[in-house]
Every structure is written in structure tokens, then in C-alpha cells.
PDB file of C-alpha atoms in Angstrom:
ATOM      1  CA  UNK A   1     -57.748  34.448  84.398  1.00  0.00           C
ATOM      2  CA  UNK A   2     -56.832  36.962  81.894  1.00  0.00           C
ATOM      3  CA  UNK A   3     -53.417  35.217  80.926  1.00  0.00           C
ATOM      4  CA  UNK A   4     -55.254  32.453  80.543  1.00  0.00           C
ATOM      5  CA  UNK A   5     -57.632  33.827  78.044  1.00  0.00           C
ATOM      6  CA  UNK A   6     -55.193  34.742  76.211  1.00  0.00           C
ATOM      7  CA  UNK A   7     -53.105  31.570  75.245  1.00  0.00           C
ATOM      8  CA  UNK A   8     -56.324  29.793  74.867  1.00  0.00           C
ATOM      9  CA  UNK A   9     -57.563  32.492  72.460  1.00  0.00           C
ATOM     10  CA  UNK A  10     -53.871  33.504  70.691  1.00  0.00           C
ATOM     11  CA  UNK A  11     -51.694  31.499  68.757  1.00  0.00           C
ATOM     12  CA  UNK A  12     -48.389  30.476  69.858  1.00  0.00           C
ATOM     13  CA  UNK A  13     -46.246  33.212  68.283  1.00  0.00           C
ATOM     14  CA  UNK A  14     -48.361  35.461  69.119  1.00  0.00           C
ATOM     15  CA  UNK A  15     -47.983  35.640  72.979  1.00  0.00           C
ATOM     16  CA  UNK A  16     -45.392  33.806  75.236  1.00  0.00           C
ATOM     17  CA  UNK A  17     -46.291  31.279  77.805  1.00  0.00           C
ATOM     18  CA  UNK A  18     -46.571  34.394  80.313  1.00  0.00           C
ATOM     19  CA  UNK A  19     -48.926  35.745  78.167  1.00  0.00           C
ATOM     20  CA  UNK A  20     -47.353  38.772  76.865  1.00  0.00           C
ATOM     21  CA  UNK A  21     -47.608  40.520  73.419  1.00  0.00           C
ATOM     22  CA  UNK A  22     -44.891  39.263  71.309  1.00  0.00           C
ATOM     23  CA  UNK A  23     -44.713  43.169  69.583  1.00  0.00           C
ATOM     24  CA  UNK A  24     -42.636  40.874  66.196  1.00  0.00           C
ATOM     25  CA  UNK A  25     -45.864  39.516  65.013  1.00  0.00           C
ATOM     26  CA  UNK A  26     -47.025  43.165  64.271  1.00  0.00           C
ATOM     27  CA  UNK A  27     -44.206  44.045  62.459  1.00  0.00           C
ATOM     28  CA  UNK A  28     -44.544  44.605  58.677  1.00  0.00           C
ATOM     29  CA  UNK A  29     -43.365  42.202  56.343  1.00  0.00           C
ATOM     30  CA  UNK A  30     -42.140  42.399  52.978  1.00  0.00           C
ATOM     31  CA  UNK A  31     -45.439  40.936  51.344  1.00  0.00           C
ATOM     32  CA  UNK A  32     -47.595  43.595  53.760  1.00  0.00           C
ATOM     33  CA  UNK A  33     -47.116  46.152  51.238  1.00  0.00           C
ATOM     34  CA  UNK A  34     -48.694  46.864  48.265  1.00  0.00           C
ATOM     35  CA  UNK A  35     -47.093  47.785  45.204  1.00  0.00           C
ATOM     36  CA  UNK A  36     -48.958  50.137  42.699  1.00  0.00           C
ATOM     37  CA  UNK A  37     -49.371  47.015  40.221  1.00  0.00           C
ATOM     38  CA  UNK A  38     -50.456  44.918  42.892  1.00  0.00           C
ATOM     39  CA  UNK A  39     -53.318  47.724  43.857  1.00  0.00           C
ATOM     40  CA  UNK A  40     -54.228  47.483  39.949  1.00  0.00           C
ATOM     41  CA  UNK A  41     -54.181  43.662  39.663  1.00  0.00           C
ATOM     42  CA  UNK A  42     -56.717  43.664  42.679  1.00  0.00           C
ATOM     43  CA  UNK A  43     -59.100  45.738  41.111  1.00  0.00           C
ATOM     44  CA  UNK A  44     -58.629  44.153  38.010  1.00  0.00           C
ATOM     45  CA  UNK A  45     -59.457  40.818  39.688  1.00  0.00           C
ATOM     46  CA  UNK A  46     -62.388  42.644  41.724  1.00  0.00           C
ATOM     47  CA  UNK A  47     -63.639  43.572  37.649  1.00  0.00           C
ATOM     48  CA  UNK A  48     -63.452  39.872  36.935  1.00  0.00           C
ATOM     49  CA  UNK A  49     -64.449  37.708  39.755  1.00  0.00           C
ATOM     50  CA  UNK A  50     -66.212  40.103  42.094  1.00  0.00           C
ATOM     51  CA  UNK A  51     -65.903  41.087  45.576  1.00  0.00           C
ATOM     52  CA  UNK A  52     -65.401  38.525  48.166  1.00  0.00           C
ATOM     53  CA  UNK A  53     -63.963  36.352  45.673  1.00  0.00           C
ATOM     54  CA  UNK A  54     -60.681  36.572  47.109  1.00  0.00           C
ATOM     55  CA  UNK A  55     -58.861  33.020  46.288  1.00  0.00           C
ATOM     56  CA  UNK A  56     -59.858  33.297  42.243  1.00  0.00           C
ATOM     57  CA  UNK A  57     -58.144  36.879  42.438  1.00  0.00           C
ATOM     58  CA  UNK A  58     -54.944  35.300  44.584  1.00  0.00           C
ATOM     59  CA  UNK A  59     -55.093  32.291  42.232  1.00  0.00           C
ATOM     60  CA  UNK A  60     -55.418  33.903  38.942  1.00  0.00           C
ATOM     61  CA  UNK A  61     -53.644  37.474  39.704  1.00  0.00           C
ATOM     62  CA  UNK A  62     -51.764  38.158  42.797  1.00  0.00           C
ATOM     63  CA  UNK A  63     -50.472  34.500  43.680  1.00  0.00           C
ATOM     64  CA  UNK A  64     -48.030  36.693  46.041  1.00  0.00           C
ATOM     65  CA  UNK A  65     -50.237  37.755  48.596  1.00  0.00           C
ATOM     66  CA  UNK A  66     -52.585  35.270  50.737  1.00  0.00           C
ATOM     67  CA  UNK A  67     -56.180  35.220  50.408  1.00  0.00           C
ATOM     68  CA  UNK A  68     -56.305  37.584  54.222  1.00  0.00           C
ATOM     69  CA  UNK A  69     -54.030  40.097  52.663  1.00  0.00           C
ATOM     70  CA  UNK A  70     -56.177  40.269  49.629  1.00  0.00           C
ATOM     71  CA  UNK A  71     -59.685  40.717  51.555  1.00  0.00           C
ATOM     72  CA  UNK A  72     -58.008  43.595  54.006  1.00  0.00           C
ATOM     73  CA  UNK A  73     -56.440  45.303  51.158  1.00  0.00           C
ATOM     74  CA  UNK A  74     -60.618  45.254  49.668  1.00  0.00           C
ATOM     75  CA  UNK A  75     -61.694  46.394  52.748  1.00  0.00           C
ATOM     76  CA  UNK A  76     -59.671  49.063  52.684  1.00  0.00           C
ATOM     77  CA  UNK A  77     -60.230  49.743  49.251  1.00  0.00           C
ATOM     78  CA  UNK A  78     -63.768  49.899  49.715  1.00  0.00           C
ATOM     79  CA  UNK A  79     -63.917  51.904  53.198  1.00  0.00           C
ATOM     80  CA  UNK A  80     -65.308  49.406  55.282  1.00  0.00           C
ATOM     81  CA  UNK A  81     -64.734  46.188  56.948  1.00  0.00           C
ATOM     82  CA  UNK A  82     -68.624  45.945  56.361  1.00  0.00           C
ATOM     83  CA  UNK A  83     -68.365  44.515  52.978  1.00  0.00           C
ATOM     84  CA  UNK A  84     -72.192  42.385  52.973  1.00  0.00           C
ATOM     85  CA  UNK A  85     -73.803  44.660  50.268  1.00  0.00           C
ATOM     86  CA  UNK A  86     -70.702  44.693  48.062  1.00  0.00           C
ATOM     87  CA  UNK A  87     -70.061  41.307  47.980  1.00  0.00           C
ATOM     88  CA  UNK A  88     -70.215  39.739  44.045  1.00  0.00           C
ATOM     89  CA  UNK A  89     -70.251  43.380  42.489  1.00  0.00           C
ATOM     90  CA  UNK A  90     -67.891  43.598  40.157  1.00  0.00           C
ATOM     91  CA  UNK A  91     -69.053  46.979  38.389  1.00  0.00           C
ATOM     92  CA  UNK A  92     -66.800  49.645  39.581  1.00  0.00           C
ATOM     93  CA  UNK A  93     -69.738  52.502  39.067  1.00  0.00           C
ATOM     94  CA  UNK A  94     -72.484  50.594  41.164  1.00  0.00           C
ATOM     95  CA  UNK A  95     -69.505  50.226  43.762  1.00  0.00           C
ATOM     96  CA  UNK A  96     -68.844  54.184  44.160  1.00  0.00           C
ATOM     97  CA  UNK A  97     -72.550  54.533  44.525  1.00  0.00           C
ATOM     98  CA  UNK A  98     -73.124  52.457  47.403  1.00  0.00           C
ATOM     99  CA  UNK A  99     -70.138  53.888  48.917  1.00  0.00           C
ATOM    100  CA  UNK A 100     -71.163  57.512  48.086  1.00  0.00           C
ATOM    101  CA  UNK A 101     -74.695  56.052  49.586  1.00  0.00           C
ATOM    102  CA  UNK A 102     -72.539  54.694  52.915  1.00  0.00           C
ATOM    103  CA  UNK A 103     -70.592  58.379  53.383  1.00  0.00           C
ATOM    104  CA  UNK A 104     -74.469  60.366  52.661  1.00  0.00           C
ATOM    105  CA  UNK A 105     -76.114  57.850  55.546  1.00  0.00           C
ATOM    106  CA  UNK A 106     -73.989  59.375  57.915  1.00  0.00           C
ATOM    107  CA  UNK A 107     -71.424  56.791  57.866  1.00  0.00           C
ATOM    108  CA  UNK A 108     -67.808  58.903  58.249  1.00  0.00           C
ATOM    109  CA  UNK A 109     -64.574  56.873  56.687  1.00  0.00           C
ATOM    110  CA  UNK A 110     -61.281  58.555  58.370  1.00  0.00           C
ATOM    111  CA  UNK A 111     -57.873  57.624  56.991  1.00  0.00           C
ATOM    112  CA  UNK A 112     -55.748  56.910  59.206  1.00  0.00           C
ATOM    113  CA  UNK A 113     -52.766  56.435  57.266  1.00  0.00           C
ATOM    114  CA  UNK A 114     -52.323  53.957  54.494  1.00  0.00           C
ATOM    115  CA  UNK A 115     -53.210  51.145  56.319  1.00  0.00           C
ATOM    116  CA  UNK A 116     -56.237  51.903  58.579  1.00  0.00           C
ATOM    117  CA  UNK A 117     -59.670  53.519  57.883  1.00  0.00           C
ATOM    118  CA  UNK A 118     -61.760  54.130  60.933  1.00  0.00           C
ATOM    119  CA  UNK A 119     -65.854  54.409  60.189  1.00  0.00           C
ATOM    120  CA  UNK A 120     -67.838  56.604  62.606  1.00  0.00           C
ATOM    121  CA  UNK A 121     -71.510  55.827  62.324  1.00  0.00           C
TER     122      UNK A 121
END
């Protein structure tokens, strides 16, 4: 039952017929990292179009990266996978508010690495 879950739930690559992990699909790619320009250009686009607004800020900016590398690069930007009360802000200091507001409430952000933050509520 539980093979079968997963290749009706995983793409192809993914898993093989057997159902294992294929461990190559979680292996970083070129595009995967940033670049320090690439950090800037997202926050410049975040300034201009707002969060959430991910295919302007692909379109318009970072035409390199796809519009799912550009929303988990915000996420992890902003802490939190929880973006709901950011989304459309584009005013940096109202940003660092609500995540000063998020770490105050109890809500703890752990780095784990450059790639993961872990939130403990």
C-alpha cells in the first residue's frame, strides 16, 4: 500500500517503479544557489512588486531562477514558510516589524544552515 502511495503521489523521477527515493533529485543544482546579486535583485523586486509576487520579480529581475526558487528563497528570507500577513508588503521597515512581532509571540526561527530555517511555536 505504501509503494503505492507513493508513485501515485511522486513524480516519475522522483521514485522508481519500486518505489524508492531516487537520492539525484535532491541534489543541488547549479541554479539552487544564490549569488549575492541574485539575493539583492530579490529584494529589490520584493521593493517593487511586493511579496508573493513572485513571476513579476522572475520576469522583470531574476529571469534565471523559476518562480518556486524565487518564493523559497522569500521564505527563507523572511523566516517563515507562513508568509499570509506579508504577502503585498513591499516596505522593508513594516516587514522587520512583523517579523520582530513573529520572534516576540513566541515564534523561534533556527538556522539550520543556509538553506533551512526551522520555526518552533
Amino acid at each position: 500500500m505504501n509503494r503505492e502511495l507513493c508513485l501515485t503521489l511522486s513524480s516519475q523521477p522522483t521514485i522508481d517503479q519500486k518505489g524508492n527515493i531516487n537520492n539525484d533529485c535532491f541534489n543541488d543544482t547549479i541554479s539552487a544557489h544564490w549569488s549575492e546579486n541574485e539575493q539583492n535583485l530579490l529584494m529589490r523586486g520584493i521593493k517593487k512588486f511586493g511579496v508573493g509576487n513572485y513571476e513579476k520579480i522572475r520576469k522583470h529581475l531574476i529571469p534565471s531562477k523559476g518562480v518556486f526558487e524565487i518564493r523559497l528563497r522569500t521564505y527563507m528570507l523572511l523566516g517563515t514558510s507562513n508568509i499570509d500577513e506579508f504577502i503585498g508588503l513591499k516596505d522593508f521597515k513594516k516587514i522587520s516589524e512583523i517579523m520582530t512581532k513573529n520572534l516576540n509571540s513566541g515564534k523561534i526561527f533556527l538556522r539550520l544552515g543556509e538553506r533551512f530555517t526551522l520555526v518552533i511555536i
